[in-house]
Amino acid sequence: MLAKYAGLSGTPLTPSQQQAWATLQELAQQLHWADIVLLSTPLWNFSIPYKLKHFIDLVSQKDILFSFDPEHGFAGLLRDKTAVVVHARGLDYAAQSLTPAQRFDFQKPYVEAWLRFIGIEDVRSLIIQKTLFGPDIDHAARQDAREAALQLAEDLLSQTTEAIA
């Protein structure tokens, strides 16, 4: 925490702060290296698991995943990347359900907002729902997710092939 505020204020970092900052940079490095960022997250209490939130809080630092200019504001540092997010949900979050996504889903909007904040504009989502009910009840939901995953894979392969050509 002290390293973050020292860096924001322009104060030189102490050796221990430099080590803490290097650890954060190392955690975020995989995001910088990736062409496609793949996240898979369950819906926990209408949002994301605390460990994913903790990771996001750690790596979402100025000059690690975003920059800030007082005149122009924030700019994400992860450009020309694609993110694929698999959202798993135990219940049905369709508009006509008891738990419509518009009122109960803070998972997908949060993850997508974070990815766009750090510079990833091409965000693809794959949603699988009703996972609490077992294979007899959620078979159709799993089949829909499987078909959507195959289509997404084809789209990404086509996109990659076009970029190489």
mmCIF file of C-alpha atoms in Angstrom:
data_model
loop_
_atom_site.group_PDB
_atom_site.id
_atom_site.type_symbol
_atom_site.label_atom_id
_atom_site.label_comp_id
_atom_site.label_asym_id
_atom_site.label_seq_id
_atom_site.Cartn_x
_atom_site.Cartn_y
_atom_site.Cartn_z
ATOM 1 C CA MET A 1 0.000 0.000 0.000
ATOM 2 C CA LEU A 2 2.815 2.403 0.873
ATOM 3 C CA ALA A 3 4.554 1.611 -2.425
ATOM 4 C CA LYS A 4 1.386 2.520 -4.304
ATOM 5 C CA TYR A 5 1.049 5.912 -2.650
ATOM 6 C CA ALA A 6 4.756 6.640 -2.845
ATOM 7 C CA GLY A 7 4.624 5.975 -6.578
ATOM 8 C CA LEU A 8 1.510 8.124 -7.016
ATOM 9 C CA SER A 9 3.092 11.043 -5.189
ATOM 10 C CA GLY A 10 6.432 10.705 -6.974
ATOM 11 C CA THR A 11 8.287 9.792 -3.775
ATOM 12 C CA PRO A 12 11.191 7.387 -4.364
ATOM 13 C CA LEU A 13 10.396 3.850 -3.262
ATOM 14 C CA THR A 14 12.278 2.244 -0.395
ATOM 15 C CA PRO A 15 13.946 -1.120 -1.101
ATOM 16 C CA SER A 16 11.049 -3.014 0.517
ATOM 17 C CA GLN A 17 8.532 -0.947 -1.470
ATOM 18 C CA GLN A 18 10.478 -1.655 -4.663
ATOM 19 C CA GLN A 19 10.292 -5.373 -3.874
ATOM 20 C CA ALA A 20 6.527 -5.180 -3.248
ATOM 21 C CA TRP A 21 6.041 -3.252 -6.491
ATOM 22 C CA ALA A 22 8.142 -5.791 -8.419
ATOM 23 C CA THR A 23 5.893 -8.555 -7.079
ATOM 24 C CA LEU A 24 2.810 -6.739 -8.411
ATOM 25 C CA GLN A 25 4.482 -6.228 -11.788
ATOM 26 C CA GLU A 26 5.330 -9.940 -11.904
ATOM 27 C CA LEU A 27 1.710 -10.880 -11.115
ATOM 28 C CA ALA A 28 0.457 -8.649 -13.927
ATOM 29 C CA GLN A 29 3.114 -9.721 -16.425
ATOM 30 C CA GLN A 30 1.091 -12.713 -17.601
ATOM 31 C CA LEU A 31 -1.688 -10.332 -18.650
ATOM 32 C CA HIS A 32 0.818 -8.280 -20.643
ATOM 33 C CA TRP A 33 2.250 -11.376 -22.349
ATOM 34 C CA ALA A 34 -1.083 -12.896 -23.318
ATOM 35 C CA ASP A 35 -2.763 -12.340 -26.667
ATOM 36 C CA ILE A 36 -5.952 -13.859 -25.269
ATOM 37 C CA VAL A 37 -6.803 -13.510 -21.585
ATOM 38 C CA LEU A 38 -9.028 -16.355 -20.403
ATOM 39 C CA LEU A 39 -10.912 -16.001 -17.129
ATOM 40 C CA SER A 40 -13.361 -18.463 -15.672
ATOM 41 C CA THR A 41 -15.319 -17.390 -12.648
ATOM 42 C CA PRO A 42 -18.314 -18.584 -10.695
ATOM 43 C CA LEU A 43 -21.004 -16.198 -9.554
ATOM 44 C CA TRP A 44 -20.608 -15.828 -5.783
ATOM 45 C CA ASN A 45 -23.201 -13.801 -3.922
ATOM 46 C CA PHE A 46 -24.126 -12.053 -7.177
ATOM 47 C CA SER A 47 -20.507 -11.058 -7.886
ATOM 48 C CA ILE A 48 -17.026 -12.583 -8.217
ATOM 49 C CA PRO A 49 -15.042 -14.679 -5.716
ATOM 50 C CA TYR A 50 -12.968 -12.681 -3.251
ATOM 51 C CA LYS A 51 -9.703 -14.191 -4.535
ATOM 52 C CA LEU A 52 -10.353 -12.884 -8.038
ATOM 53 C CA LYS A 53 -11.299 -9.485 -6.581
ATOM 54 C CA HIS A 54 -8.074 -9.544 -4.557
ATOM 55 C CA PHE A 55 -6.023 -10.321 -7.690
ATOM 56 C CA ILE A 56 -7.740 -7.483 -9.567
ATOM 57 C CA ASP A 57 -7.061 -5.097 -6.676
ATOM 58 C CA LEU A 58 -3.389 -6.088 -6.548
ATOM 59 C CA VAL A 59 -2.543 -5.821 -10.244
ATOM 60 C CA SER A 60 -4.753 -2.850 -11.142
ATOM 61 C CA GLN A 61 -2.114 -0.245 -10.455
ATOM 62 C CA LYS A 62 -1.026 2.884 -12.262
ATOM 63 C CA ASP A 63 1.847 2.127 -14.634
ATOM 64 C CA ILE A 64 1.203 -1.625 -14.307
ATOM 65 C CA LEU A 65 -2.193 -2.053 -16.006
ATOM 66 C CA PHE A 66 -3.244 1.548 -16.598
ATOM 67 C CA SER A 67 -1.823 5.024 -16.873
ATOM 68 C CA PHE A 68 -3.245 8.320 -15.711
ATOM 69 C CA ASP A 69 -2.812 11.772 -17.136
ATOM 70 C CA PRO A 70 -4.615 14.686 -15.409
ATOM 71 C CA GLU A 71 -5.519 16.149 -18.785
ATOM 72 C CA HIS A 72 -6.688 12.937 -20.507
ATOM 73 C CA GLY A 73 -7.646 10.681 -17.589
ATOM 74 C CA PHE A 74 -7.135 6.922 -17.448
ATOM 75 C CA ALA A 75 -5.775 4.743 -20.238
ATOM 76 C CA GLY A 76 -5.506 0.962 -20.118
ATOM 77 C CA LEU A 77 -2.112 -0.512 -20.922
ATOM 78 C CA LEU A 78 -3.329 -3.853 -22.319
ATOM 79 C CA ARG A 79 -3.953 -3.037 -25.959
ATOM 80 C CA ASP A 80 -4.672 -5.332 -28.919
ATOM 81 C CA LYS A 81 -5.799 -8.212 -26.731
ATOM 82 C CA THR A 82 -8.914 -10.329 -26.517
ATOM 83 C CA ALA A 83 -10.499 -11.467 -23.275
ATOM 84 C CA VAL A 84 -12.722 -14.506 -22.962
ATOM 85 C CA VAL A 85 -14.667 -14.743 -19.718
ATOM 86 C CA VAL A 86 -16.558 -17.878 -18.743
ATOM 87 C CA HIS A 87 -19.256 -16.977 -16.222
ATOM 88 C CA ALA A 88 -20.677 -19.954 -14.303
ATOM 89 C CA ARG A 89 -23.926 -19.448 -12.408
ATOM 90 C CA GLY A 90 -25.862 -21.838 -10.257
ATOM 91 C CA LEU A 91 -29.285 -20.382 -10.999
ATOM 92 C CA ASP A 92 -31.158 -19.114 -14.017
ATOM 93 C CA TYR A 93 -30.510 -15.387 -14.582
ATOM 94 C CA ALA A 94 -32.748 -14.991 -17.629
ATOM 95 C CA ALA A 95 -34.967 -11.890 -17.718
ATOM 96 C CA GLN A 96 -38.108 -13.841 -16.771
ATOM 97 C CA SER A 97 -36.437 -15.825 -13.929
ATOM 98 C CA LEU A 98 -36.661 -15.235 -10.174
ATOM 99 C CA THR A 99 -33.115 -13.836 -10.312
ATOM 100 C CA PRO A 100 -32.930 -11.711 -13.488
ATOM 101 C CA ALA A 101 -29.401 -10.648 -14.406
ATOM 102 C CA GLN A 102 -30.459 -7.011 -14.670
ATOM 103 C CA ARG A 103 -31.072 -6.983 -10.900
ATOM 104 C CA PHE A 104 -28.771 -9.725 -9.595
ATOM 105 C CA ASP A 105 -25.695 -9.970 -11.829
ATOM 106 C CA PHE A 106 -22.734 -7.907 -10.618
ATOM 107 C CA GLN A 107 -20.279 -10.522 -11.908
ATOM 108 C CA LYS A 108 -20.330 -9.940 -15.660
ATOM 109 C CA PRO A 109 -20.599 -6.121 -15.584
ATOM 110 C CA TYR A 110 -17.771 -5.848 -13.058
ATOM 111 C CA VAL A 111 -15.365 -8.155 -14.902
ATOM 112 C CA GLU A 112 -16.109 -6.546 -18.268
ATOM 113 C CA ALA A 113 -15.715 -3.022 -16.856
ATOM 114 C CA TRP A 114 -12.356 -3.979 -15.334
ATOM 115 C CA LEU A 115 -11.094 -5.542 -18.561
ATOM 116 C CA ARG A 116 -12.060 -2.462 -20.564
ATOM 117 C CA PHE A 117 -10.515 -0.191 -17.922
ATOM 118 C CA ILE A 118 -7.154 -1.939 -18.321
ATOM 119 C CA GLY A 119 -7.372 -1.596 -22.095
ATOM 120 C CA ILE A 120 -8.955 -4.808 -23.397
ATOM 121 C CA GLU A 121 -11.758 -3.722 -25.696
ATOM 122 C CA ASP A 122 -12.467 -7.100 -27.296
ATOM 123 C CA VAL A 123 -14.262 -8.879 -24.439
ATOM 124 C CA ARG A 124 -16.168 -12.084 -25.186
ATOM 125 C CA SER A 125 -18.413 -13.710 -22.591
ATOM 126 C CA LEU A 126 -19.590 -17.261 -22.307
ATOM 127 C CA ILE A 127 -22.315 -17.906 -19.741
ATOM 128 C CA ILE A 128 -23.319 -21.236 -18.288
ATOM 129 C CA GLN A 129 -26.303 -21.192 -15.939
ATOM 130 C CA LYS A 130 -28.348 -23.529 -13.741
ATOM 131 C CA THR A 131 -25.263 -25.477 -12.647
ATOM 132 C CA LEU A 132 -26.768 -26.188 -9.204
ATOM 133 C CA PHE A 133 -29.561 -28.336 -10.562
ATOM 134 C CA GLY A 134 -27.601 -31.314 -11.856
ATOM 135 C CA PRO A 135 -27.268 -32.812 -15.333
ATOM 136 C CA ASP A 136 -30.937 -33.741 -15.720
ATOM 137 C CA ILE A 137 -32.115 -30.151 -15.234
ATOM 138 C CA ASP A 138 -29.200 -28.166 -16.624
ATOM 139 C CA HIS A 139 -28.495 -30.347 -19.668
ATOM 140 C CA ALA A 140 -29.952 -27.761 -22.068
ATOM 141 C CA ALA A 141 -27.996 -24.923 -20.417
ATOM 142 C CA ARG A 142 -24.771 -26.910 -20.676
ATOM 143 C CA GLN A 143 -25.504 -27.777 -24.300
ATOM 144 C CA ASP A 144 -26.153 -24.095 -25.073
ATOM 145 C CA ALA A 145 -22.860 -23.150 -23.388
ATOM 146 C CA ARG A 146 -21.005 -25.904 -25.277
ATOM 147 C CA GLU A 147 -22.358 -24.638 -28.610
ATOM 148 C CA ALA A 148 -21.517 -21.038 -27.704
ATOM 149 C CA ALA A 149 -17.980 -22.123 -26.733
ATOM 150 C CA LEU A 150 -17.492 -23.896 -30.063
ATOM 151 C CA GLN A 151 -18.705 -20.828 -31.956
ATOM 152 C CA LEU A 152 -16.433 -18.584 -29.895
ATOM 153 C CA ALA A 153 -13.457 -20.856 -30.581
ATOM 154 C CA GLU A 154 -14.196 -20.752 -34.300
ATOM 155 C CA ASP A 155 -14.469 -16.947 -34.199
ATOM 156 C CA LEU A 156 -11.163 -16.615 -32.338
ATOM 157 C CA LEU A 157 -9.419 -19.034 -34.682
ATOM 158 C CA SER A 158 -10.734 -17.089 -37.673
ATOM 159 C CA GLN A 159 -9.606 -13.814 -36.091
ATOM 160 C CA THR A 160 -6.136 -15.240 -35.384
ATOM 161 C CA THR A 161 -5.829 -16.645 -38.896
ATOM 162 C CA GLU A 162 -6.774 -13.279 -40.407
ATOM 163 C CA ALA A 163 -4.240 -11.471 -38.202
ATOM 164 C CA ILE A 164 -1.455 -13.822 -39.318
ATOM 165 C CA ALA A 165 -2.294 -13.536 -43.026
#
